[in-house]
Coordinates of C-alpha atoms in Angstrom, one line a residue:
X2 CA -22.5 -17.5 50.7
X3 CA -20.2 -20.2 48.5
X4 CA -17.2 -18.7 48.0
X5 CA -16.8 -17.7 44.1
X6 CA -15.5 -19.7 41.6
X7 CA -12.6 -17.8 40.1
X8 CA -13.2 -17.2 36.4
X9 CA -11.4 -19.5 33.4
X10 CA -8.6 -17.5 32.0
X11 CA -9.7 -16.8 28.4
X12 CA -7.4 -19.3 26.3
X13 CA -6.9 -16.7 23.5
X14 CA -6.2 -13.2 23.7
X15 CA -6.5 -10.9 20.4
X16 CA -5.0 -7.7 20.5
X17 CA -5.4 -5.0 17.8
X18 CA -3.9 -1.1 17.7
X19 CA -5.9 0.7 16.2
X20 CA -5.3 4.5 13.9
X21 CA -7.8 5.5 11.6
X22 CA -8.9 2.9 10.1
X23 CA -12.3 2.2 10.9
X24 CA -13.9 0.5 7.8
X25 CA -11.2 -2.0 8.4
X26 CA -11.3 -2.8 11.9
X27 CA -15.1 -3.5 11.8
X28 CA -14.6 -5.6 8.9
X29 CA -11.5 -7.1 10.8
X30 CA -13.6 -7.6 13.9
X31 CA -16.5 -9.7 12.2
X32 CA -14.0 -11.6 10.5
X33 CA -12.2 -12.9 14.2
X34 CA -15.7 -12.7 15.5
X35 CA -16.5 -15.9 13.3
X36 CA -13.0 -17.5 13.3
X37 CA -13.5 -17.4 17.3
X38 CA -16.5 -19.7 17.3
X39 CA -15.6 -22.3 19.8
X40 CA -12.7 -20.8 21.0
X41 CA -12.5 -19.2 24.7
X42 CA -11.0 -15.7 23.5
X43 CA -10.9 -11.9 24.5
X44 CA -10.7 -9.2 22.3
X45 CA -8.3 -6.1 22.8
X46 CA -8.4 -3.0 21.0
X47 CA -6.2 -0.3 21.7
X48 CA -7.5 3.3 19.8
X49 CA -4.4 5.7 19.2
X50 CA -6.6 8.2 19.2
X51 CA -8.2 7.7 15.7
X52 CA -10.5 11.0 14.5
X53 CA -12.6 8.4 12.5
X54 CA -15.4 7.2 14.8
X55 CA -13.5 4.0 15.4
X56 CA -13.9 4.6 19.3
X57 CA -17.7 5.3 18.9
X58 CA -18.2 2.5 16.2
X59 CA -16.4 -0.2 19.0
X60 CA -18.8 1.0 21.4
X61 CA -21.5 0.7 19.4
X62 CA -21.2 -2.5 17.1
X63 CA -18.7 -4.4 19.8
X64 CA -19.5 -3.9 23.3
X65 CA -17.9 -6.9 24.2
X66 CA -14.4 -5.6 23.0
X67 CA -11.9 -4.7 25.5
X68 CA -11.1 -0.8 24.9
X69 CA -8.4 0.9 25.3
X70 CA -8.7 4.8 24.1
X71 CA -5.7 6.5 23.9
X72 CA -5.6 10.3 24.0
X73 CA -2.3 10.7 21.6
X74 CA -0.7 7.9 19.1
X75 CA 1.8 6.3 21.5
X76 CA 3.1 4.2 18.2
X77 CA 2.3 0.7 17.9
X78 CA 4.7 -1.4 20.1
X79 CA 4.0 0.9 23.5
X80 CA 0.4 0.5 22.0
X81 CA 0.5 -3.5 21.7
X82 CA 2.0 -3.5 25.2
X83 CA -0.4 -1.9 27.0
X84 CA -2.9 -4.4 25.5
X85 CA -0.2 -7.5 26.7
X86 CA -0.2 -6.1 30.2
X87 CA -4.3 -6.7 30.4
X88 CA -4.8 -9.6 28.1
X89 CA -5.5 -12.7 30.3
X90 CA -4.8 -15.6 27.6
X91 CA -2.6 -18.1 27.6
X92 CA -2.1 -17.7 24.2
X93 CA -1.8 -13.8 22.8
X94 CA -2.9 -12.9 19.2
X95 CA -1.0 -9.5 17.6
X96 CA -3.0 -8.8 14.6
X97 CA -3.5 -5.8 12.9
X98 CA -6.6 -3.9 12.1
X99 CA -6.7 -3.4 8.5
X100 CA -6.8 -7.2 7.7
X101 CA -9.2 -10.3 7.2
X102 CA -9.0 -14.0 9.1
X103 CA -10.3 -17.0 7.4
X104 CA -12.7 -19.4 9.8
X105 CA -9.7 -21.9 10.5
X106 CA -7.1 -19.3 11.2
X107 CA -7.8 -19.0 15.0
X108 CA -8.4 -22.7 15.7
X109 CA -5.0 -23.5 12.8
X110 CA -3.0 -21.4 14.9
X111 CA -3.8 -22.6 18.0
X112 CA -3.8 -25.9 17.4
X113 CA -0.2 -25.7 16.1
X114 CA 1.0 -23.9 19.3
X115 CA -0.4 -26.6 21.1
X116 CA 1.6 -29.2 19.4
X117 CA 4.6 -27.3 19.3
X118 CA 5.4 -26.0 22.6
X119 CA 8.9 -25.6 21.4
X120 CA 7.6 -22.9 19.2
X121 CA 7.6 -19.5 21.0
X122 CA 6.3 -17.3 18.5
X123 CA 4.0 -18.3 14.8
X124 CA 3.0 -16.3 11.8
X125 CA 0.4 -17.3 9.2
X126 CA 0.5 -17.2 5.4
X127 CA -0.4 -13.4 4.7
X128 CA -2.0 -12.4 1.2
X129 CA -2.2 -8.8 0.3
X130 CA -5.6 -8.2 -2.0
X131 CA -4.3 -9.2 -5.1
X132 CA -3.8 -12.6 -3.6
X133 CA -0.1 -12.4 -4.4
X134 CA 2.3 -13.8 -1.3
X135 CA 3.0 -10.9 1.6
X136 CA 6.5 -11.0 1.4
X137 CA 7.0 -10.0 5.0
X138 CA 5.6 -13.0 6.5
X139 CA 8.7 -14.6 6.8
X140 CA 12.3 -12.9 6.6
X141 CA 15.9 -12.9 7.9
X142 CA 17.3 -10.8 9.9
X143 CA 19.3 -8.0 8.5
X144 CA 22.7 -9.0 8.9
X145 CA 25.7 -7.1 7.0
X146 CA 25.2 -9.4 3.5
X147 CA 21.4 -9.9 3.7
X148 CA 20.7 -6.2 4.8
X149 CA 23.1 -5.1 1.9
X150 CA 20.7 -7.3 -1.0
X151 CA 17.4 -5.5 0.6
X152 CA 18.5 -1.9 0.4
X153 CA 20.6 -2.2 -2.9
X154 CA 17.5 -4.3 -4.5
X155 CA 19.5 -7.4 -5.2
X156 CA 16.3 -9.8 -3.6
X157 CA 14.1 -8.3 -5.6
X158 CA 16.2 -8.8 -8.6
X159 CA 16.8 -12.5 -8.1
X160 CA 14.1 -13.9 -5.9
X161 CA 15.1 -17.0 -6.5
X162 CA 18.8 -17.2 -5.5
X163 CA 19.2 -18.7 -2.3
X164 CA 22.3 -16.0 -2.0
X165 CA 20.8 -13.1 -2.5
X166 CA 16.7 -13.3 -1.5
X167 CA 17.3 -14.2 2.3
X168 CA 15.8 -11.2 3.9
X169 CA 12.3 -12.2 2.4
X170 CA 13.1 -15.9 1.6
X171 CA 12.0 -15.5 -1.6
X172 CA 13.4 -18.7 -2.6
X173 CA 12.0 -21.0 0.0
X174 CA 7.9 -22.5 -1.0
X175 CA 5.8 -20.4 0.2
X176 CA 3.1 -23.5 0.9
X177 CA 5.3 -25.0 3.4
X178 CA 5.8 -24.3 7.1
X179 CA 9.4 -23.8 8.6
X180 CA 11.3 -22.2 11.2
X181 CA 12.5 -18.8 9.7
X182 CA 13.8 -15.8 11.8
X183 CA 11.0 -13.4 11.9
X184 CA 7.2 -13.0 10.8
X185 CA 4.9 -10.2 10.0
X186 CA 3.9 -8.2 13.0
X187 CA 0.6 -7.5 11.1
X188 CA -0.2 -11.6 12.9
X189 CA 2.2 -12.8 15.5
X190 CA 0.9 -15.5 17.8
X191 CA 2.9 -16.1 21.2
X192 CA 3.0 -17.8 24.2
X193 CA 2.3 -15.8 27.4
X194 CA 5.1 -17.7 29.2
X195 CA 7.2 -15.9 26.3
X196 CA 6.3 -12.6 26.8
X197 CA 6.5 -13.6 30.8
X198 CA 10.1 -13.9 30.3
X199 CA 11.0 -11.9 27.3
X200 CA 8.6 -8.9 28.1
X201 CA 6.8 -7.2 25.4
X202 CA 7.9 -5.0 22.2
X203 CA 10.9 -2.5 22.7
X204 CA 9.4 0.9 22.5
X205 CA 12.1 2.4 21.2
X206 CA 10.4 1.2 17.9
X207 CA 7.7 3.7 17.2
X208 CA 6.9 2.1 13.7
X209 CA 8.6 -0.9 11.9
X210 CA 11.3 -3.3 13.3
X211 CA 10.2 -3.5 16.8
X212 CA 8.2 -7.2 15.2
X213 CA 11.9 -8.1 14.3
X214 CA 13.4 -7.2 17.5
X215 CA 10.5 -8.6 19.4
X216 CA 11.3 -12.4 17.2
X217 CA 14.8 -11.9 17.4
X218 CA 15.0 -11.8 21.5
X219 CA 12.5 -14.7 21.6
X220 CA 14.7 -16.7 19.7
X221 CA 17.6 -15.9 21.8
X222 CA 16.2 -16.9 24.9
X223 CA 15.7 -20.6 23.3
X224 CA 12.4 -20.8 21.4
X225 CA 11.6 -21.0 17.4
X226 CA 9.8 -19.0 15.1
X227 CA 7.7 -20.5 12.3
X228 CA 5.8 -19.5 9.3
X229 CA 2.8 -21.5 9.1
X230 CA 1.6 -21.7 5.4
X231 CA -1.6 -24.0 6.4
X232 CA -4.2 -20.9 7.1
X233 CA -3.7 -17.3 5.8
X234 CA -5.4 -13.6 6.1
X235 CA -5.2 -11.0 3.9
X236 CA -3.8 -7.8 5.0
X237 CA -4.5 -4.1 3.3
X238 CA -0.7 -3.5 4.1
X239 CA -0.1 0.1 5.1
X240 CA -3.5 1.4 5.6
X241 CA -2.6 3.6 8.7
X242 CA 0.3 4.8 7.6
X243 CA -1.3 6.2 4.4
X244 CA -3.8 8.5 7.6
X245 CA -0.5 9.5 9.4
X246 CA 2.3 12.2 8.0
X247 CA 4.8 9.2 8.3
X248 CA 7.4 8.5 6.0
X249 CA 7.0 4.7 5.2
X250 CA 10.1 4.1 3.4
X251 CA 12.0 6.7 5.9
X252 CA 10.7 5.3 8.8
X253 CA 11.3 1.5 7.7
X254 CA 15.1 2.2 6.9
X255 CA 15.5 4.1 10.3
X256 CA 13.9 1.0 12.0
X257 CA 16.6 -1.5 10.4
X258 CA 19.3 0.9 11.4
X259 CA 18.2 1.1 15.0
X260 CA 18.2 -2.8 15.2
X261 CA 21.0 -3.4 13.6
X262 CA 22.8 -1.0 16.4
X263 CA 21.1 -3.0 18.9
X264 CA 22.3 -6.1 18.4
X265 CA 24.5 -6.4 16.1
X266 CA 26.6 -3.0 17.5
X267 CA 29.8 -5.3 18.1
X268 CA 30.2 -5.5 14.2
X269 CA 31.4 -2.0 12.7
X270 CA 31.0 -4.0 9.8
X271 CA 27.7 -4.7 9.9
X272 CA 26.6 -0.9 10.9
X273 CA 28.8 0.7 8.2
X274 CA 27.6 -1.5 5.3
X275 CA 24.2 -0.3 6.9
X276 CA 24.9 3.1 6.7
X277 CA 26.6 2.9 3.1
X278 CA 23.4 0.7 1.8
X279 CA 21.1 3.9 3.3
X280 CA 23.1 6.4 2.0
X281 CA 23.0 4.2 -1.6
X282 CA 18.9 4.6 -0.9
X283 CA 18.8 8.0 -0.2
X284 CA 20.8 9.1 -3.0
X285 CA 19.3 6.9 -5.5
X286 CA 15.8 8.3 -4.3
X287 CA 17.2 11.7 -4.9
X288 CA 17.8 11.4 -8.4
X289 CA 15.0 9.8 -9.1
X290 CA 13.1 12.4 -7.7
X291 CA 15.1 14.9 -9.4
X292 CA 15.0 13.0 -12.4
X293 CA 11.4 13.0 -13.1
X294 CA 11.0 16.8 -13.4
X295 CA 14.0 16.9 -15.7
X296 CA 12.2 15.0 -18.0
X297 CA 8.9 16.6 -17.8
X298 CA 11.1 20.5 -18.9
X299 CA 12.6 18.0 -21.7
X300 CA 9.5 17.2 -22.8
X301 CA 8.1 20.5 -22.6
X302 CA 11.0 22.1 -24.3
X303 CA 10.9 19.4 -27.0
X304 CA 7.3 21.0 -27.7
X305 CA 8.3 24.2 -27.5
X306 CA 11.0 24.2 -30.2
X307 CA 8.9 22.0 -32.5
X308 CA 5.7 24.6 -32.1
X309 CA 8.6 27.3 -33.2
X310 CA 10.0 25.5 -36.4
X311 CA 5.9 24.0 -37.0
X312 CA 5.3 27.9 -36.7
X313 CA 8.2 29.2 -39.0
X314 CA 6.9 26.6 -41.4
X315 CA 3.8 27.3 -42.0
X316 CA 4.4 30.8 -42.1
X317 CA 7.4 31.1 -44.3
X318 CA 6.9 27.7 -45.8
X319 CA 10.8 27.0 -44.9
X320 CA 12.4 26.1 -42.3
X321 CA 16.0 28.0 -41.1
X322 CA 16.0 31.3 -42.8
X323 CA 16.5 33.1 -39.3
X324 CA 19.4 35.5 -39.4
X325 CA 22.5 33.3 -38.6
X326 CA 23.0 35.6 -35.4
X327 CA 19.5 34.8 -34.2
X328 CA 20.6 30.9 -33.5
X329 CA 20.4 29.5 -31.3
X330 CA 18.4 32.2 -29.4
X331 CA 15.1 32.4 -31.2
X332 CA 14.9 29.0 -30.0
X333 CA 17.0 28.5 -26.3
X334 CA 15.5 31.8 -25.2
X335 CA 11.5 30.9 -25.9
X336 CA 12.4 27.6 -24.4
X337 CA 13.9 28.7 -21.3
X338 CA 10.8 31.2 -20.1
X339 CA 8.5 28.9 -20.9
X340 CA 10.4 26.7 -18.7
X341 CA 11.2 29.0 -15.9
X342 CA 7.2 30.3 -15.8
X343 CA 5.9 26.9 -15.9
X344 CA 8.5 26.2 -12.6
X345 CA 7.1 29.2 -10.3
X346 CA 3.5 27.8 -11.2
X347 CA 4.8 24.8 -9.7
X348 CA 4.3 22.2 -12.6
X349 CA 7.3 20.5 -12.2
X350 CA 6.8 20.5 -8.4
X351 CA 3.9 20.5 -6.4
X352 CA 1.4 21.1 -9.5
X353 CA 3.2 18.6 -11.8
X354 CA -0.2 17.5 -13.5
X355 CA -2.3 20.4 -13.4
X356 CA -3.3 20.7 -17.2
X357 CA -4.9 24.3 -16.3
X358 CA -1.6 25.5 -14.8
X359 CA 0.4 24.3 -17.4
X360 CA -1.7 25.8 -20.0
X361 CA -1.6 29.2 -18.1
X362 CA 2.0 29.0 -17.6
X363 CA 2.5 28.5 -21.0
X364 CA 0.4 30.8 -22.6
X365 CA 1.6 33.7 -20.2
X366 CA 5.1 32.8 -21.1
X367 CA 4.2 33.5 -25.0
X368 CA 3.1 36.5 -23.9
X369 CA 5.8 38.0 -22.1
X370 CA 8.2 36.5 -25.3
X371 CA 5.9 38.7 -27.4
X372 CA 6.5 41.3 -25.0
X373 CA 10.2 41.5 -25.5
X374 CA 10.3 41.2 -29.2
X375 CA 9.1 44.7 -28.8
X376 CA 12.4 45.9 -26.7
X377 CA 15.0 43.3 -28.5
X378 CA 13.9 44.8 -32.3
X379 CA 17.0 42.3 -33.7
X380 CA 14.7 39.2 -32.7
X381 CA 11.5 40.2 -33.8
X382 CA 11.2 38.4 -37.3
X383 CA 7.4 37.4 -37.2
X384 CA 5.0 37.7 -34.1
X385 CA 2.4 35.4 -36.5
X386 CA 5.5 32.7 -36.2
X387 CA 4.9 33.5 -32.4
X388 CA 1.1 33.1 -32.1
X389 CA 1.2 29.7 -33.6
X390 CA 3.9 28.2 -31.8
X391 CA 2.2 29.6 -28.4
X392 CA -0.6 28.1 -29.7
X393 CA 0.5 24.7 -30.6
X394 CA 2.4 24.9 -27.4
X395 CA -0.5 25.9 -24.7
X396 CA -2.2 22.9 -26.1
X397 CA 0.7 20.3 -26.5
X398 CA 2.3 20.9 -23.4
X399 CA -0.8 20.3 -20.8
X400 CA -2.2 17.4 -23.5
X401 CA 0.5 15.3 -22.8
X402 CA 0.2 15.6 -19.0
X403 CA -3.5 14.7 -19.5
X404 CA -2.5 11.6 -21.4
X405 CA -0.2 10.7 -18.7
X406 CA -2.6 10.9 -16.1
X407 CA -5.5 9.6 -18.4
X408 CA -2.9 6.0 -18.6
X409 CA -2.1 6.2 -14.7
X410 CA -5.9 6.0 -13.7
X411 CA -6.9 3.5 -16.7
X412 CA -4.0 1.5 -15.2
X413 CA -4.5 1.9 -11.3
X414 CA -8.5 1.3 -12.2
X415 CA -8.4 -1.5 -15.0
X416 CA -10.5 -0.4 -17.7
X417 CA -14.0 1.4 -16.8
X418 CA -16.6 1.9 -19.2
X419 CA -17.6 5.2 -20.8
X420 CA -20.9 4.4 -18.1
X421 CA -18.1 3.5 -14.9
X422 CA -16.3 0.6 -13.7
X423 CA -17.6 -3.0 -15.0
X424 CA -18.8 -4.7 -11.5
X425 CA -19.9 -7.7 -11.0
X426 CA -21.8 -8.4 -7.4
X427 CA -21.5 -11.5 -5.7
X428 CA -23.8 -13.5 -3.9
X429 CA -27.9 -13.8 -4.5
X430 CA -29.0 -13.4 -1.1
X431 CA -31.0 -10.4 0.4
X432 CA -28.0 -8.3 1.2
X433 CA -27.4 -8.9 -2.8
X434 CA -30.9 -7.3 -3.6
X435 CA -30.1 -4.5 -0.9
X436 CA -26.8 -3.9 -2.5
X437 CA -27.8 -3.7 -6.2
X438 CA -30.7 -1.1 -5.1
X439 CA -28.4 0.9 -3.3
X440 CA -25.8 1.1 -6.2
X441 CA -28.8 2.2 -8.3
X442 CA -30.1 4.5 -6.5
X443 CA -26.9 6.6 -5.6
X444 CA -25.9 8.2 -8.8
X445 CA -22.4 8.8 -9.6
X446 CA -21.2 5.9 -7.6
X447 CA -19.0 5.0 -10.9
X448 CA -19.8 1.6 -10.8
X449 CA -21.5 -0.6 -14.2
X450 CA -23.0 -3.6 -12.9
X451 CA -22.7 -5.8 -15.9
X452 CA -23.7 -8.8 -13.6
X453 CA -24.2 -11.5 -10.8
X454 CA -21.7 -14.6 -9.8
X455 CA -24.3 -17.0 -8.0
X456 CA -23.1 -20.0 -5.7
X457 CA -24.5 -22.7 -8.1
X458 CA -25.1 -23.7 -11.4
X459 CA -29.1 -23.8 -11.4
X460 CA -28.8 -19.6 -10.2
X461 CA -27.2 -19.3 -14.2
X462 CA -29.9 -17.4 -16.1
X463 CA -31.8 -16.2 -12.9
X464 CA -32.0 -12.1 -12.7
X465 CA -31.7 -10.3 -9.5
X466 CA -33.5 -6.7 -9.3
X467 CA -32.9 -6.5 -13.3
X468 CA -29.4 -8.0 -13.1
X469 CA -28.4 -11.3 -14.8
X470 CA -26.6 -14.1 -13.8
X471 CA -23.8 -14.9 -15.6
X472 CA -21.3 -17.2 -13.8
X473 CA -20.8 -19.1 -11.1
X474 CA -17.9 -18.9 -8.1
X475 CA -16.6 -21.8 -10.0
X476 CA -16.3 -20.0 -13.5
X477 CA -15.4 -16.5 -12.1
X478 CA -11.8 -16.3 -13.8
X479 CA -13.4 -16.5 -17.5
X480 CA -16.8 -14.4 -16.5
X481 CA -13.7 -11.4 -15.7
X482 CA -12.3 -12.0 -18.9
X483 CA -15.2 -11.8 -20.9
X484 CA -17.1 -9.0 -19.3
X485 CA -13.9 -6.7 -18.8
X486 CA -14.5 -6.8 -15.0
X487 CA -12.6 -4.6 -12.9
X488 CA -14.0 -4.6 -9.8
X489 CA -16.2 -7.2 -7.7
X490 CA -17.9 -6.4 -5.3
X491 CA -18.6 -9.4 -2.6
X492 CA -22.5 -8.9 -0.9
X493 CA -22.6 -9.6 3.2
X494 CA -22.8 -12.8 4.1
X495 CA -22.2 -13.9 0.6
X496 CA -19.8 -15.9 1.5
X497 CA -17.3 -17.4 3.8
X498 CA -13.9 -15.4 4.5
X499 CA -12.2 -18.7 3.7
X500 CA -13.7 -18.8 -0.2
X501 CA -12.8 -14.7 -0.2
X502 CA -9.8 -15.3 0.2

């Protein structure tokens, strides 16, 4: 027999870690499945050990995927290098799971390594779904000054300053391509030779910083790092960590410490400005934790002592004839029980919405006030004065947390109809017609379809299953503003990932 020819080392290898997030890594996987056209390439998926189906949907729907199914979440750089140690490409791909690749992005990036072999490790332009610029696409590291700006929120505050917005380079253009000091581990492309000589992610990392670390040794053994603005993905930022029991913002100032003690532990400067900008976090997210249920017992108390002077009103038809002993008891007193009962039924906790608790809370604590005008005889001017003001109260006092929540959703959702949310579908093909039937069909799905975006101007008019045409891909700003629209909905095959995004 001929001896065998050895096999062509795949020129790409994409590696993705995988926790829970199914929906997104098949979406994920189509999207590199069509960026890859033309392109020798290997796919890498390492599960840590998802309870979605993500294991059986790979199986299933990508046979051709390189699995790696972990039995426990080993975190994502011990993860990512288990993947490094099997992936056979010259060039490695890091991306994560809960994101979307345009067509170019594979052959952009590649093509740019290629040209630049003094470039060690690249990042692309990273949306999030709004469209709006992923900050962490390109960033400093965290030395004392820059480090001190991030935590005490003096980049966010002045973007633009070349001073002070270093750590995200706020004020550099984002549609230009530079050498910065770190990308995005969400896409990190790198040279096998690197990792050769480097070695992979430091896995004292479990989550966040070990994509700074990882940029920040590749630099220091001699090669760049550059944010390429000429292709871009969009990435669902922080889709597994909203699965885990992690503390994001925890986590992400632990990580910063840790590799700031790595290499920068010769400056006591640097760590104790560190520390002092953590402990300037913490505290500050103390308060304002603390803060919020203060202001929900103002409010309540506020109500409280305006449902007692609304009551003594329209009872007496004055206001302040009390005993001058009674003040300021007859109104301190109610206040304070209704405060304390609506704190053990946890409404200022864990319950801090809950309209039926509140109203319990409050109309038990009425009740018990009632209770002890029988005992204290002094205080017991008018129970009718009591029955209103616990009236007006149980209704005031969960009404305004009702409002509250009513503004949250109408701002989280955009405005939805009295019928659901104002959708528009786009795309006329037959995954179009399958969608529109299917949204019909399921009840409840909360979703108004008010109309279709068609590819061309000669679709304008046309009706799909019942549904009108009213705009065009090129139109689609003005078609939202006119029709409300607050969510659209792109069918399969629709269109490209490139005009998506």
């Amino acid at each position: 027999m001929p001896p065998k020819r050895p096999q062509r080392r795949p020129m790409l290898s994409i590696v993705i870690v995988n926790y829970n997030v199914r929906e997104f890594l098949e979406h994920a996987l189509v999207s590199l499945r069509s960026a890859s056209r033309g392109l020798r390439s290997e796919v890498i998926v390492v599960d840590n050990a998802s309870d979605d189906g993500s294991v059986e949907m790979i199986r299933k729907k990508f046979p051709s995927v390189h699995l790696i199914a972990n039995g426990e979440n080993l975190g994502f750089a011990k993860a990512n290098n288990a993947a490094l140690r099997r992936a056979q490409g010259e060039i490695i791909l890091l991306i994560n799971p809960d994101t979307l690749v345009q067509e170019d992005t594979l052959r952009t990036m590649v093509s740019f390594m290629r040209e630049h072999p003094e470039v060690g490790l690249a990042g692309c332009k990273i949306l999030n779904p709004d469209g709006t610029l992923q900050l962490a696409c390109r960033r400093s590291y965290p030395t004392p000054w820059v480090a001190f700006t991030k935590i005490v929120g003096l980049s966010t505050m002045f973007p633009s300053s070349q001073l002070l917005g270093r750590y995200n380079l706020t004020y550099l253009n984002e549609n230009a391509s530079y050498s910065v000091d770190a990308v995005s581990g969400s896409f990190m492309m790198v040279r096998r030779d690197v990792v050769e000589k480097v070695g992979g992610l430091d896995e004292a990392f479990f989550m966040y910083g070990e994509d700074l670390d990882w940029c920040y040794r590749i630099r220091e053994a001699g090669w760049m790092i550059w944010y390429v603005h000429e292709t871009q993905i969009i990435h669902y930022k922080g889709e597994s960590t909203k699965r885990s029991n992690i503390d994001e913002i925890r986590t992400f100032y632990a990580a910063m410490h840790q590799f700031v003690r790595k290499h920068f532990r010769h400056s006591a400067l640097t760590v104790a400005i560190l520390r002092l900008s953590i402990a300037m976090v913490t505290l500050g997210a103390w308060f304002r934790m603390m803060l919020r249920p203060m202001r929900d017992a103002a409010i309540d108390a506020v109500i409280v002592v305006g449902s007692l002077l609304a009551g003594e009103y329209l009872r007496r038809g004055e206001l302040f004839l009390y005993p001058s002993y009674a003040y300021p008891a007859v109104f301190i007193i109610p206040a304070a029980i209704v405060l304390s009962f609506q704190m053990m039924a946890g409404v200022y906790s864990t319950r801090r919405m809950s309209t039926s608790r509140a109203f319990m809370a409050t109309a038990s604590a009425f009740v018990f006030i009632a209770a002890l005008t029988a005992i204290f005889k002094n205080f017991a001017f008018s129970r009718w004065i009591l029955v209103i003001a616990g009236t007006f109260s149980s209704i005031l006092i969960p009404a305004w947390r009702l409002f509250v929540w009513g503004l949250g959703k109408r701002h989280a959702e955009g405005r939805p109809s009295a019928f659901g949310k104002r959708t528009v579908i786009v795309g006329t093909n037959e995954q179009a017609r399958a969608l529109i039937k299917r949204l019909h069909r399921r009840a409840g799905t909360g979703y108004e379809i008010v109309g279709i975006l068609g590819l061309t101007h000669k679709q304008l008019g046309e009706t799909f299953e019942g549904i009108p045409v009213i705009g065009t891909l090129f139109n689609i700003t003005k078609v939202v503003a006119e029709h409300r629209v607050t969510d659209l909905i792109v069918a399969p095959e629709a269109l490209s990932y490139a005009q998506i995004l």
